[in-house]
mmCIF file of C-alpha atoms in Angstrom:
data_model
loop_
_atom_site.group_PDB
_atom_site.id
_atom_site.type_symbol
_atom_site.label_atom_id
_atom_site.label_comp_id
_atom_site.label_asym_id
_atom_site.label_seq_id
_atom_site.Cartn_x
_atom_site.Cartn_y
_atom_site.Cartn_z
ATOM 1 C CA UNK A 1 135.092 74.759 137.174
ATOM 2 C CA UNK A 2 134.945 77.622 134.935
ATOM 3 C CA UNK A 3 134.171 81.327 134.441
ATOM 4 C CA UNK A 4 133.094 82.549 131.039
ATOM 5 C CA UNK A 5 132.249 86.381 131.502
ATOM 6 C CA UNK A 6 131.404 89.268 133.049
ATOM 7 C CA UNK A 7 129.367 91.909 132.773
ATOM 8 C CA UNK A 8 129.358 95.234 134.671
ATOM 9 C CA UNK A 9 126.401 97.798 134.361
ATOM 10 C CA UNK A 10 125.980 101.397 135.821
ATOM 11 C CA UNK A 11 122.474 102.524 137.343
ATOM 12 C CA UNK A 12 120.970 103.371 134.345
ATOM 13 C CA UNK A 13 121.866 100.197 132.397
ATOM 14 C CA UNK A 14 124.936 101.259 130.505
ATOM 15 C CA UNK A 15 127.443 98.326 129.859
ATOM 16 C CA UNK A 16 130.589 100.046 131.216
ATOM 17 C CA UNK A 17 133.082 96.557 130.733
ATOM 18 C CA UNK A 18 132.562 93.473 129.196
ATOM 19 C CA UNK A 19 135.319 90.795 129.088
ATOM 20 C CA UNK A 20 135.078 86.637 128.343
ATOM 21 C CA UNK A 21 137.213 84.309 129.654
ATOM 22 C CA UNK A 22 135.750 80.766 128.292
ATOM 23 C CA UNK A 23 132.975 81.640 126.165
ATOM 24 C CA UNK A 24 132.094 78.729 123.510
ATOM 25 C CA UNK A 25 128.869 80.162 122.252
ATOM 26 C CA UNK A 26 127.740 83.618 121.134
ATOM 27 C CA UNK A 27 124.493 85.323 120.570
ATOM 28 C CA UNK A 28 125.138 86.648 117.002
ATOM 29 C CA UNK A 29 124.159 89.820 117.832
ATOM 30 C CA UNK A 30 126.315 92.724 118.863
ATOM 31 C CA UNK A 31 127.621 93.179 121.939
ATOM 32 C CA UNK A 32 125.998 96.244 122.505
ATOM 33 C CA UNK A 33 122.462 94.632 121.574
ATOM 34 C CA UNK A 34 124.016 91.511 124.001
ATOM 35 C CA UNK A 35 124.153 93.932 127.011
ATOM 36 C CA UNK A 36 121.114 95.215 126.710
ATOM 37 C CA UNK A 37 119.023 92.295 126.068
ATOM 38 C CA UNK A 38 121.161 91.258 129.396
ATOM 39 C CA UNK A 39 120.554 94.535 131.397
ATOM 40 C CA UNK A 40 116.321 93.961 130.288
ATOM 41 C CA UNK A 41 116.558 90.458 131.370
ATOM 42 C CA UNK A 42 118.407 91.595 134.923
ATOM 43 C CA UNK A 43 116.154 94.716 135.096
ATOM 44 C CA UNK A 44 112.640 92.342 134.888
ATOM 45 C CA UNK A 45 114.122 89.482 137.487
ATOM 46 C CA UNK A 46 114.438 92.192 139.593
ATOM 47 C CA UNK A 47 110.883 93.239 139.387
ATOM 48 C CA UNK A 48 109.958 89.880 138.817
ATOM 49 C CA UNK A 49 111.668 88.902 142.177
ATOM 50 C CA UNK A 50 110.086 91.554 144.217
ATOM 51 C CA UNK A 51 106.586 91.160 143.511
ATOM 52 C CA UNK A 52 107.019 86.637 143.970
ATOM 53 C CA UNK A 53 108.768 87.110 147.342
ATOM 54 C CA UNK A 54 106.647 85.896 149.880
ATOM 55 C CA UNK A 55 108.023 87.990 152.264
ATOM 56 C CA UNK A 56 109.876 91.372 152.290
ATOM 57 C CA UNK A 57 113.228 90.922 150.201
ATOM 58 C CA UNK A 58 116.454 92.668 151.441
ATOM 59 C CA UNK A 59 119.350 91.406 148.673
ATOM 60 C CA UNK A 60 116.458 90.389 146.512
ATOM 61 C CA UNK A 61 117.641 88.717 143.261
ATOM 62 C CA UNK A 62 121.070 86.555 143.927
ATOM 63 C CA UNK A 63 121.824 83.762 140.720
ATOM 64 C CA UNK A 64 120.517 82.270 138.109
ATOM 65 C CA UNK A 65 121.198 78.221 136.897
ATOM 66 C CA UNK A 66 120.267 76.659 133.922
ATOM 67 C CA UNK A 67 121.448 73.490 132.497
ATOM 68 C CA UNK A 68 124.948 74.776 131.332
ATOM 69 C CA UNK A 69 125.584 77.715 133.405
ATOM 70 C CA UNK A 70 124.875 80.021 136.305
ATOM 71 C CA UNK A 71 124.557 83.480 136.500
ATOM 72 C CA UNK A 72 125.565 85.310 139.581
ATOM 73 C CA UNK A 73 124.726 88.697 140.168
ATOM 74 C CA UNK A 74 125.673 91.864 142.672
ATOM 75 C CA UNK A 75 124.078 95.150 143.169
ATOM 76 C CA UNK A 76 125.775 97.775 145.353
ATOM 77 C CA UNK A 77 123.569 99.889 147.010
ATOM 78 C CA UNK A 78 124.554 102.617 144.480
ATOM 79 C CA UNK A 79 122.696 100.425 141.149
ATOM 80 C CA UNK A 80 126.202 98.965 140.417
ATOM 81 C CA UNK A 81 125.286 95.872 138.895
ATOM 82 C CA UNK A 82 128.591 92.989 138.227
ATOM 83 C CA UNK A 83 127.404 89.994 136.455
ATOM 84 C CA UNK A 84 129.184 87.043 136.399
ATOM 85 C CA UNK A 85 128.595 83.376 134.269
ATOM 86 C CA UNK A 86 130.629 80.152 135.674
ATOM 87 C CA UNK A 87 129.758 76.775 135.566
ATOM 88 C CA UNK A 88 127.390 75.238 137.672
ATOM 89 C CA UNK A 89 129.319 73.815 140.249
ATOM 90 C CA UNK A 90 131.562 77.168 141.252
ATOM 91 C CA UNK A 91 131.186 77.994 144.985
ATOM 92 C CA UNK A 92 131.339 81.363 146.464
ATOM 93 C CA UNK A 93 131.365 83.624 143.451
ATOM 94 C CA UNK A 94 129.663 86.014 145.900
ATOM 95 C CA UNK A 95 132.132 86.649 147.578
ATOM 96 C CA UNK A 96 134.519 86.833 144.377
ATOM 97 C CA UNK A 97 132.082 89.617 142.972
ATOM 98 C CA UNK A 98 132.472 91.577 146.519
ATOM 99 C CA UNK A 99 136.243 91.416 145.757
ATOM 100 C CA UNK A 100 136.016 92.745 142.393
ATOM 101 C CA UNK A 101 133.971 95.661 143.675
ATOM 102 C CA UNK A 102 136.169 96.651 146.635
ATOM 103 C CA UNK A 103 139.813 96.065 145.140
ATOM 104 C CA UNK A 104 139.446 96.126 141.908
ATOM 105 C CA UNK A 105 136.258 98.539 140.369
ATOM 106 C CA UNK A 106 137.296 101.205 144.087
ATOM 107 C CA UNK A 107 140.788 101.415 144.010
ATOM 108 C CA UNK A 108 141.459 101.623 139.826
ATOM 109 C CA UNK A 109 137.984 103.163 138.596
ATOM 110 C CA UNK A 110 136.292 104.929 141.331
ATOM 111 C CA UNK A 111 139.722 106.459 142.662
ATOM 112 C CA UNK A 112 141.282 107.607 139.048
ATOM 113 C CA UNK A 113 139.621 110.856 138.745
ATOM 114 C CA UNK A 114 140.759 110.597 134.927
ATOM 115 C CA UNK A 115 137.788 107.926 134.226
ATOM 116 C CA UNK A 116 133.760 109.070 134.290
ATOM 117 C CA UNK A 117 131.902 107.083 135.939
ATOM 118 C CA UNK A 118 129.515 106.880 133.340
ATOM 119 C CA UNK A 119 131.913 105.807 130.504
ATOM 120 C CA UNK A 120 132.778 102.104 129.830
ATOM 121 C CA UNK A 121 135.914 101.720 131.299
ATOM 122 C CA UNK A 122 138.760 101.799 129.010
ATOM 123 C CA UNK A 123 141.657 101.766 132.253
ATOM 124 C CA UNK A 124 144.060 99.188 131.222
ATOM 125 C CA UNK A 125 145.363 98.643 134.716
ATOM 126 C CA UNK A 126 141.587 97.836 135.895
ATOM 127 C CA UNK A 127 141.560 95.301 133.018
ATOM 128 C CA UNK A 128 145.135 93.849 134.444
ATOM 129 C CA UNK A 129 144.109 93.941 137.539
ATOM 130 C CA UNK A 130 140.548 92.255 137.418
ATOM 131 C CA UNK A 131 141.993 89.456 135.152
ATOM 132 C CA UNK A 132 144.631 88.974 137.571
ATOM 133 C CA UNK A 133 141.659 88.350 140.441
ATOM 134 C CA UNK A 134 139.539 86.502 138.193
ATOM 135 C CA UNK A 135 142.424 83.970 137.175
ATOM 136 C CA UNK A 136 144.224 83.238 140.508
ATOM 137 C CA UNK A 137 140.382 82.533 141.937
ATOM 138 C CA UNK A 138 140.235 79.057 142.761
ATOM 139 C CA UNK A 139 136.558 79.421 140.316
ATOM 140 C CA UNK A 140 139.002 79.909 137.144
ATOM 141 C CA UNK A 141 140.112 76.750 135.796
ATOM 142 C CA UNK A 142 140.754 77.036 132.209
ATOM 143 C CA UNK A 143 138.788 74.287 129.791
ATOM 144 C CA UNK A 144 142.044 74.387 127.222
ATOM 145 C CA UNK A 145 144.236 73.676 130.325
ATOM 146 C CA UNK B 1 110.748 74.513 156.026
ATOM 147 C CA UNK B 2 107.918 75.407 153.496
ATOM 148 C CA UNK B 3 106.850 75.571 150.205
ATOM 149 C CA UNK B 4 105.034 78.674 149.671
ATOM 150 C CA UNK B 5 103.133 78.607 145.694
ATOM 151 C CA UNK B 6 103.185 76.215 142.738
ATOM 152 C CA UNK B 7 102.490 77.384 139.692
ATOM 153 C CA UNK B 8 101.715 75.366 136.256
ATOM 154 C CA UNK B 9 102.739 77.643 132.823
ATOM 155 C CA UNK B 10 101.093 76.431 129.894
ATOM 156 C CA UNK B 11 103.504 75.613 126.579
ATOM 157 C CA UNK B 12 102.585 79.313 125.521
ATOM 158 C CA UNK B 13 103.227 81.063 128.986
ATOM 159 C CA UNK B 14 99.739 81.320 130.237
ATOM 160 C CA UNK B 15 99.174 80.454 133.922
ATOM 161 C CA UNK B 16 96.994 77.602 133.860
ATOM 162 C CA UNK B 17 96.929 76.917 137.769
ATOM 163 C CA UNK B 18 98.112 78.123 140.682
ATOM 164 C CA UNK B 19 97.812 77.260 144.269
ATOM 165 C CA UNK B 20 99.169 78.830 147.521
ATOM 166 C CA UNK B 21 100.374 76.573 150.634
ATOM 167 C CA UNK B 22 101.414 78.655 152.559
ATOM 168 C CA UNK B 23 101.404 82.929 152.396
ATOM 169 C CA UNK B 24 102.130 84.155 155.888
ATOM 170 C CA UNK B 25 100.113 87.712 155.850
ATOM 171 C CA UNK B 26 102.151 90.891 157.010
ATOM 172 C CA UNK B 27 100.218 93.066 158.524
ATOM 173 C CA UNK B 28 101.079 96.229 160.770
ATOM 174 C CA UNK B 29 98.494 98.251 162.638
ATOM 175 C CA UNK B 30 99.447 101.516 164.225
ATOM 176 C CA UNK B 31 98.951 104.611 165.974
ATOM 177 C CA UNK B 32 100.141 107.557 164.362
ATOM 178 C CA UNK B 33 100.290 111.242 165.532
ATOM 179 C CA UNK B 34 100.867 114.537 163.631
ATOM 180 C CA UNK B 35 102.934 114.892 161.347
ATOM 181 C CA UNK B 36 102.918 111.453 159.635
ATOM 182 C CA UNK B 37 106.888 110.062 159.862
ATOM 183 C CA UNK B 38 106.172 108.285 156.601
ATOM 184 C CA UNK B 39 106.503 109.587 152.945
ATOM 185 C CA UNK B 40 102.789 107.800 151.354
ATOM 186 C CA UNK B 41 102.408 108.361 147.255
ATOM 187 C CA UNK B 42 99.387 106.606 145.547
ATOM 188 C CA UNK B 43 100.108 104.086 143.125
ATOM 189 C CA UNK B 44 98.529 101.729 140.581
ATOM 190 C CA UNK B 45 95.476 102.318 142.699
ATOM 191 C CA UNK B 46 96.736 101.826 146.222
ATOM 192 C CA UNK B 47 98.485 103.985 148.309
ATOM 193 C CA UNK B 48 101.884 102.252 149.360
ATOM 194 C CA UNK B 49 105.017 103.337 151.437
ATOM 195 C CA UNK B 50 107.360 105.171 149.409
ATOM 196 C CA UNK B 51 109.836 106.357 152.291
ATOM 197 C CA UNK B 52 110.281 105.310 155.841
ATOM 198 C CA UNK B 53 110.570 102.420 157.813
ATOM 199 C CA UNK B 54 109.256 101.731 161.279
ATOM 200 C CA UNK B 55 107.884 98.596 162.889
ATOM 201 C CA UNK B 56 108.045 96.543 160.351
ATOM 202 C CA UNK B 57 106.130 98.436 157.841
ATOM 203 C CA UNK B 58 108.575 99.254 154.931
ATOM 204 C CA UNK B 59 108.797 100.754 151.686
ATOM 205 C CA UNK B 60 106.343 99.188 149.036
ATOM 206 C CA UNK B 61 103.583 98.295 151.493
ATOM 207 C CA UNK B 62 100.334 99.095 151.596
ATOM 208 C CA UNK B 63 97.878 100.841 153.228
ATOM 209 C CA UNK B 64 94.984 98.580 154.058
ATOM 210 C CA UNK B 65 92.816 100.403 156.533
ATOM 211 C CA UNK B 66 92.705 103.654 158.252
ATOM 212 C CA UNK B 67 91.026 103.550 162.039
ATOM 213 C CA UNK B 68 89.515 100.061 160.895
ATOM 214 C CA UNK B 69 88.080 101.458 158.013
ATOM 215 C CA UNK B 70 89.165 99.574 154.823
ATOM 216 C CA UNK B 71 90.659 101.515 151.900
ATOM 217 C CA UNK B 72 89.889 101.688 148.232
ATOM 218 C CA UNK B 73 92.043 102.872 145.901
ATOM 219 C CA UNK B 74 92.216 106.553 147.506
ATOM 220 C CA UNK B 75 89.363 106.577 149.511
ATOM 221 C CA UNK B 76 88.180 105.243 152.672
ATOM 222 C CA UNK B 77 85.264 103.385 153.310
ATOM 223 C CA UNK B 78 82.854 106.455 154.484
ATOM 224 C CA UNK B 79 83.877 108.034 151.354
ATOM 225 C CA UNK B 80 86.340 110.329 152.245
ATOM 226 C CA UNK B 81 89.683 110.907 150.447
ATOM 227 C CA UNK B 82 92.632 109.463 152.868
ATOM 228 C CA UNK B 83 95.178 111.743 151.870
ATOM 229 C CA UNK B 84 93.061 114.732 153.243
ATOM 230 C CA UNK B 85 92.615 112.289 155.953
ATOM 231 C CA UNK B 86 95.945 112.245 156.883
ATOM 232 C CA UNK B 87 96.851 115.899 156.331
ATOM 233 C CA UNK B 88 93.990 116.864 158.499
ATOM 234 C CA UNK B 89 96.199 117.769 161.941
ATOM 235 C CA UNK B 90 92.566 117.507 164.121
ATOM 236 C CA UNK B 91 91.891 113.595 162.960
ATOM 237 C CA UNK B 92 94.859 112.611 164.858
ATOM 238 C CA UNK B 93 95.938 110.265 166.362
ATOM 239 C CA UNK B 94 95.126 107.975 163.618
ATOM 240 C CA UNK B 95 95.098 104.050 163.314
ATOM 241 C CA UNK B 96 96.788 103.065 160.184
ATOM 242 C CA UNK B 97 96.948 99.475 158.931
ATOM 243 C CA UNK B 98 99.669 98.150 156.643
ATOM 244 C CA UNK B 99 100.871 95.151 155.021
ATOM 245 C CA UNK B 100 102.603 93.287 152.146
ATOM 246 C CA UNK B 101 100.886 93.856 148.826
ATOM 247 C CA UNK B 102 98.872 90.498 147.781
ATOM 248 C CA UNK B 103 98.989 89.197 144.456
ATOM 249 C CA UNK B 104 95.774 89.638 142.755
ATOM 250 C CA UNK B 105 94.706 86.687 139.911
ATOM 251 C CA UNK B 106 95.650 88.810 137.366
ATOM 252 C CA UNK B 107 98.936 89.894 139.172
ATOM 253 C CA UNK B 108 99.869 86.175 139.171
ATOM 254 C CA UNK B 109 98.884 85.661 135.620
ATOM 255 C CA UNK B 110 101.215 88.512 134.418
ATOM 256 C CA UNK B 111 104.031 87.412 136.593
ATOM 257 C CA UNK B 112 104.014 84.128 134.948
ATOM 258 C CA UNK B 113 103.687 85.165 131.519
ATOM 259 C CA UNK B 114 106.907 86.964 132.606
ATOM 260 C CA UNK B 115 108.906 84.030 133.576
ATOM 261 C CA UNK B 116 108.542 82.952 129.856
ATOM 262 C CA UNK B 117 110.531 85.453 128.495
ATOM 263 C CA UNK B 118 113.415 85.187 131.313
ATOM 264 C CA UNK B 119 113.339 81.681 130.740
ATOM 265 C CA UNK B 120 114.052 82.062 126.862
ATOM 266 C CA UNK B 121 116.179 84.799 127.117
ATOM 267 C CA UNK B 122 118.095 82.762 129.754
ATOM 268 C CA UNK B 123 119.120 80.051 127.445
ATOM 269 C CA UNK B 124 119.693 82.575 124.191
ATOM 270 C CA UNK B 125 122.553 84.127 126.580
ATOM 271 C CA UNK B 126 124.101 81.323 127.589
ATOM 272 C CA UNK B 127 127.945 81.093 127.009
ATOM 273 C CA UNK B 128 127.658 77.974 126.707
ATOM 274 C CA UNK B 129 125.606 75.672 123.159
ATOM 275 C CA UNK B 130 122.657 73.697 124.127
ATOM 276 C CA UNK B 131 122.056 74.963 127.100
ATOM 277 C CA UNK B 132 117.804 75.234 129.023
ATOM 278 C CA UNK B 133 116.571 77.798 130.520
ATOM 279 C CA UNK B 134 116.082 78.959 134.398
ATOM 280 C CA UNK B 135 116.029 75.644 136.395
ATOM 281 C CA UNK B 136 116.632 77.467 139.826
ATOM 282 C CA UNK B 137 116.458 81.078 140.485
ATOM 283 C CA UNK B 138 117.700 82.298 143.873
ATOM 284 C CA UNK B 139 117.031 85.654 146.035
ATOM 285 C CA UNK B 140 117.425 85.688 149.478
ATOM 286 C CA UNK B 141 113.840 85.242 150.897
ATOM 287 C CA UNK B 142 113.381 81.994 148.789
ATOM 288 C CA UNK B 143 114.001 79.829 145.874
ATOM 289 C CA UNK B 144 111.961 79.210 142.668
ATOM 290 C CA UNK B 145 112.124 75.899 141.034
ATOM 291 C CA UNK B 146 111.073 75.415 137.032
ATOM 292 C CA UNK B 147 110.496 72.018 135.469
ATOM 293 C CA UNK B 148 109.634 72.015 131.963
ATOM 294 C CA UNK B 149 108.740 69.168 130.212
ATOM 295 C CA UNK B 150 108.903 67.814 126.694
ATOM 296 C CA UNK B 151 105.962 69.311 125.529
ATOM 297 C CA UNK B 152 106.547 72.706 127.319
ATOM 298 C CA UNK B 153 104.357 72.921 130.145
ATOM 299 C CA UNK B 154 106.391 74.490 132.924
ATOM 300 C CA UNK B 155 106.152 73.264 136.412
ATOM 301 C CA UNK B 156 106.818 75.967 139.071
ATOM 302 C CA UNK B 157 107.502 76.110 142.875
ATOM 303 C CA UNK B 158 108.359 78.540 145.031
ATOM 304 C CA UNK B 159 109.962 77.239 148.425
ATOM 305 C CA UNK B 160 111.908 78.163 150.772
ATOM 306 C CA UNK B 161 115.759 78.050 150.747
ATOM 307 C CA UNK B 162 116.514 75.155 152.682
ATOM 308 C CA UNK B 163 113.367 72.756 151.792
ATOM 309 C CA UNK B 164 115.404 70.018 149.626
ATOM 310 C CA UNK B 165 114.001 67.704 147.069
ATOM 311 C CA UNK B 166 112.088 70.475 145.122
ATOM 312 C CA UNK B 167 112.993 69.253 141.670
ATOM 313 C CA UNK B 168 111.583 65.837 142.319
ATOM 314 C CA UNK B 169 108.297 67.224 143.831
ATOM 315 C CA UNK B 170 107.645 68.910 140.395
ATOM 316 C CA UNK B 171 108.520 65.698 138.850
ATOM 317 C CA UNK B 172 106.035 64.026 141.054
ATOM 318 C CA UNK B 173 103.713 67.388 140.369
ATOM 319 C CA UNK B 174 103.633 66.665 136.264
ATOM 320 C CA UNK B 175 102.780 62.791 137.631
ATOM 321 C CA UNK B 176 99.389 64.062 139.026
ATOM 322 C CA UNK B 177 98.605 66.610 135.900
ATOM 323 C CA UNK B 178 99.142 63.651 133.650
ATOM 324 C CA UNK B 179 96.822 61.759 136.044
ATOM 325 C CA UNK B 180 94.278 63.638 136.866
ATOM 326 C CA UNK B 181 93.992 66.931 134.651
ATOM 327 C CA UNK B 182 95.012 65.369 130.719
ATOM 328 C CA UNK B 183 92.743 62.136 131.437
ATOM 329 C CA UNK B 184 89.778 64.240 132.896
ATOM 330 C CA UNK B 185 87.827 64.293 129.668
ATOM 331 C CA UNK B 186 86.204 67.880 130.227
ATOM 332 C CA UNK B 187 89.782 69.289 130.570
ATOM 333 C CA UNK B 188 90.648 71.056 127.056
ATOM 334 C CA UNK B 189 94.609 71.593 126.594
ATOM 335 C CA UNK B 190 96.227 74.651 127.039
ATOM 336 C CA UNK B 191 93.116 76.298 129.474
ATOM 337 C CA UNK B 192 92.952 76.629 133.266
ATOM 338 C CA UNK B 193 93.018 73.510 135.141
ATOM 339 C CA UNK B 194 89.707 72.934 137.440
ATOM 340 C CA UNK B 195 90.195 69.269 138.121
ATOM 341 C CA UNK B 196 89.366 69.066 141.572
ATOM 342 C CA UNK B 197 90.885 65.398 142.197
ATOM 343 C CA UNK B 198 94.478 67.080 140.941
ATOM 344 C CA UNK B 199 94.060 69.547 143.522
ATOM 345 C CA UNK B 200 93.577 67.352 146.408
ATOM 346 C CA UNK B 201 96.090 65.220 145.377
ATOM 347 C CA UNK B 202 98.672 67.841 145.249
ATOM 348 C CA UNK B 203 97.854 69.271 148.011
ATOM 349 C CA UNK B 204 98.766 65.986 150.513
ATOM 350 C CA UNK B 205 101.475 65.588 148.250
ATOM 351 C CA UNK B 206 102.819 68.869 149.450
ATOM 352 C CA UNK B 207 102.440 68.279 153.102
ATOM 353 C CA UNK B 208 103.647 65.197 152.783
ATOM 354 C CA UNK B 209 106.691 66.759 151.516
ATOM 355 C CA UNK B 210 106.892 69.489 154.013
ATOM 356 C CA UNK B 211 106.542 67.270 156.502
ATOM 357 C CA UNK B 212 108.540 63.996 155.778
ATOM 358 C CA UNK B 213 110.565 65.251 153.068
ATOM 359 C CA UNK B 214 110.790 63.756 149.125
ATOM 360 C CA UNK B 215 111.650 60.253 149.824
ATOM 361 C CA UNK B 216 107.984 59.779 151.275
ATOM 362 C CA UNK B 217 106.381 60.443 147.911
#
């Protein structure tokens, strides 16, 4: 098991932190045309979602899986949007993205009042602290290892 | 467990057939008195719910009829407009009939000429080489299931969370379109299937399904 990146969007579809763990492929395009072909795709699911539903959605949209990967993905109710790849088989990367919101985006983002919440987030003790959670998950199991 | 709509997406993302099994209709009728406790704003020719929520009508549904009177775009059946209707304090207490929007044909042609892109975009993002697009796309009121084959037709299901086996009823799905819709010699490639053998067929292949699960097939 395996997770190769994350994504993190504000309400109006600004990429505010982007970091890869085990990424073999990339698009060849920057990453600032990456995130936003990203946010469009996220941003027509959503739609997309909403008017298939057979009957009234609450959560709406939750993952994605292709062949190779899955793509999990979290709205708070405030348009927060985390976005997370793994493997197919990884197991409740819900929950994981919850944790990243509460103790990790809350305590070091939303409670420095040095950071706008509009920027990308440059905070290197949100950085240590989110690649902290993301490698002692039981998800992250490194390929090279 | 159910299986709600198949859908068949030709090689260039035109909807080529679709087919409902089951759509359960919701539908609210109610009595209102003045003033209204919901926020209505009209909308891509229908007046829908933009705030407030009451028993069971929500945001994003629709008004249908007004005292039994069906609605059209903004007006009721007797010709008058509805939102003067319902700002008119003496017409109260008012009957007021809401539901789910349903997808028109053309609704359900643009939706699947939508998946295309997602699909494609899916796979260009991928982190990792080689990889397909959507296979399985989850929300919380149900699951969609895409099959594409070698030549690029994509086989579609929506079911619901827990019905298992999906992936081999669209297997068994691009069986019957081989069968019956590419050896029907007045079906031309690539346009909307009207075979009415490959209809029946899938049809009591989906009940089967629903009721006896995959292995039955």
């Amino acid at each position: 098991m395996t997770i190769h990146n994350i994504y993190i969007f504000n309400k109006n579809g600004n990429l505010l932190y982007y970091h890869e763990w085990n990424r073999i492929k990339q698009t060849g395009m920057t990453r600032d045309e990456e995130a936003k072909l990203m946010y469009g795709m996220l941003f027509s699911i959503k739609s997309f979602v909403n008017k298939i539903s057979p009957t009234d959605p609450k959560e709406g949209f939750l993952y994605y899986k292709t062949s190779k990967y899955t793509l999990h993905y979290f709205e708070t109710l405030t348009g927060l949007k985390f976005v997370l790849t793994t493997d197919n088989n990884a197991q409740l990367v819900r929950e994981l993205l919850q944790q990243i919101y509460n103790q990790v985006y809350v305590e070091y983002v939303v409670k420095n009042p040095l950071i706008s919440l509009s920027e990308p987030i440059e905070s290197e003790i949100f950085k240590i602290k989110l690649d902290a959670l993301i490698r002692q998950s039981s998800i992250f199991i490194s390929k090279a290892a | 467990m159910v299986i709600y709509t198949i859908y068949v997406v030709s090689k260039s993302g035109g909807l080529i057939f679709n087919h409902d099994h089951t759509i359960s209709k919701i539908e609210n009728e109610k009595t209102f008195s003045y003033p209204l406790d919901l926020k209505l704003k009209y909308e891509n020719k229908r007046i829908i719910v933009e705030f407030g929520q009451r028993d069971g009508i929500r945001p994003g549904h629709v008004l249908y009829a007004v005292n039994g009177k069906e609605v059209t775009n903004c007006q009721i059946d007797d010709g008058q407009d509805v939102f003067e209707v319902l700002e008119n304090k003496d017409q109260y207490p008012l009957t007021l009939k809401f539901g789910r929007p349903k997808m028109t044909t053309n609704e359900k042609i643009f939706l699947a000429s939508m998946f295309y892109p997602l699909f494609a975009i899916a796979s260009q993002l991928s982190p990792e080489p080689k990889c397909s697009g959507i296979e399985i796309l989850e929300a919380d009121t149900f699951k969609l299931y895409c099959f594409q084959t070698l030549t690029g037709v994509k086989m579609m299901a929506v079911a619901d969370k827990n019905q298992s086996g999906v992936e081999l009823l669209l297997k068994k799905i691009y069986e019957l379109y081989a069968d019956y819709a590419l050896k029907n010699p007045f079906y031309s490639l690539e346009m909307p299937i009207r075979c009415e053998l490959f209809e029946t067929n899938l049809k009591s292949v989906l009940d089967v399904v629903e009721k006896s699960g995959v292995s039955s097939i």
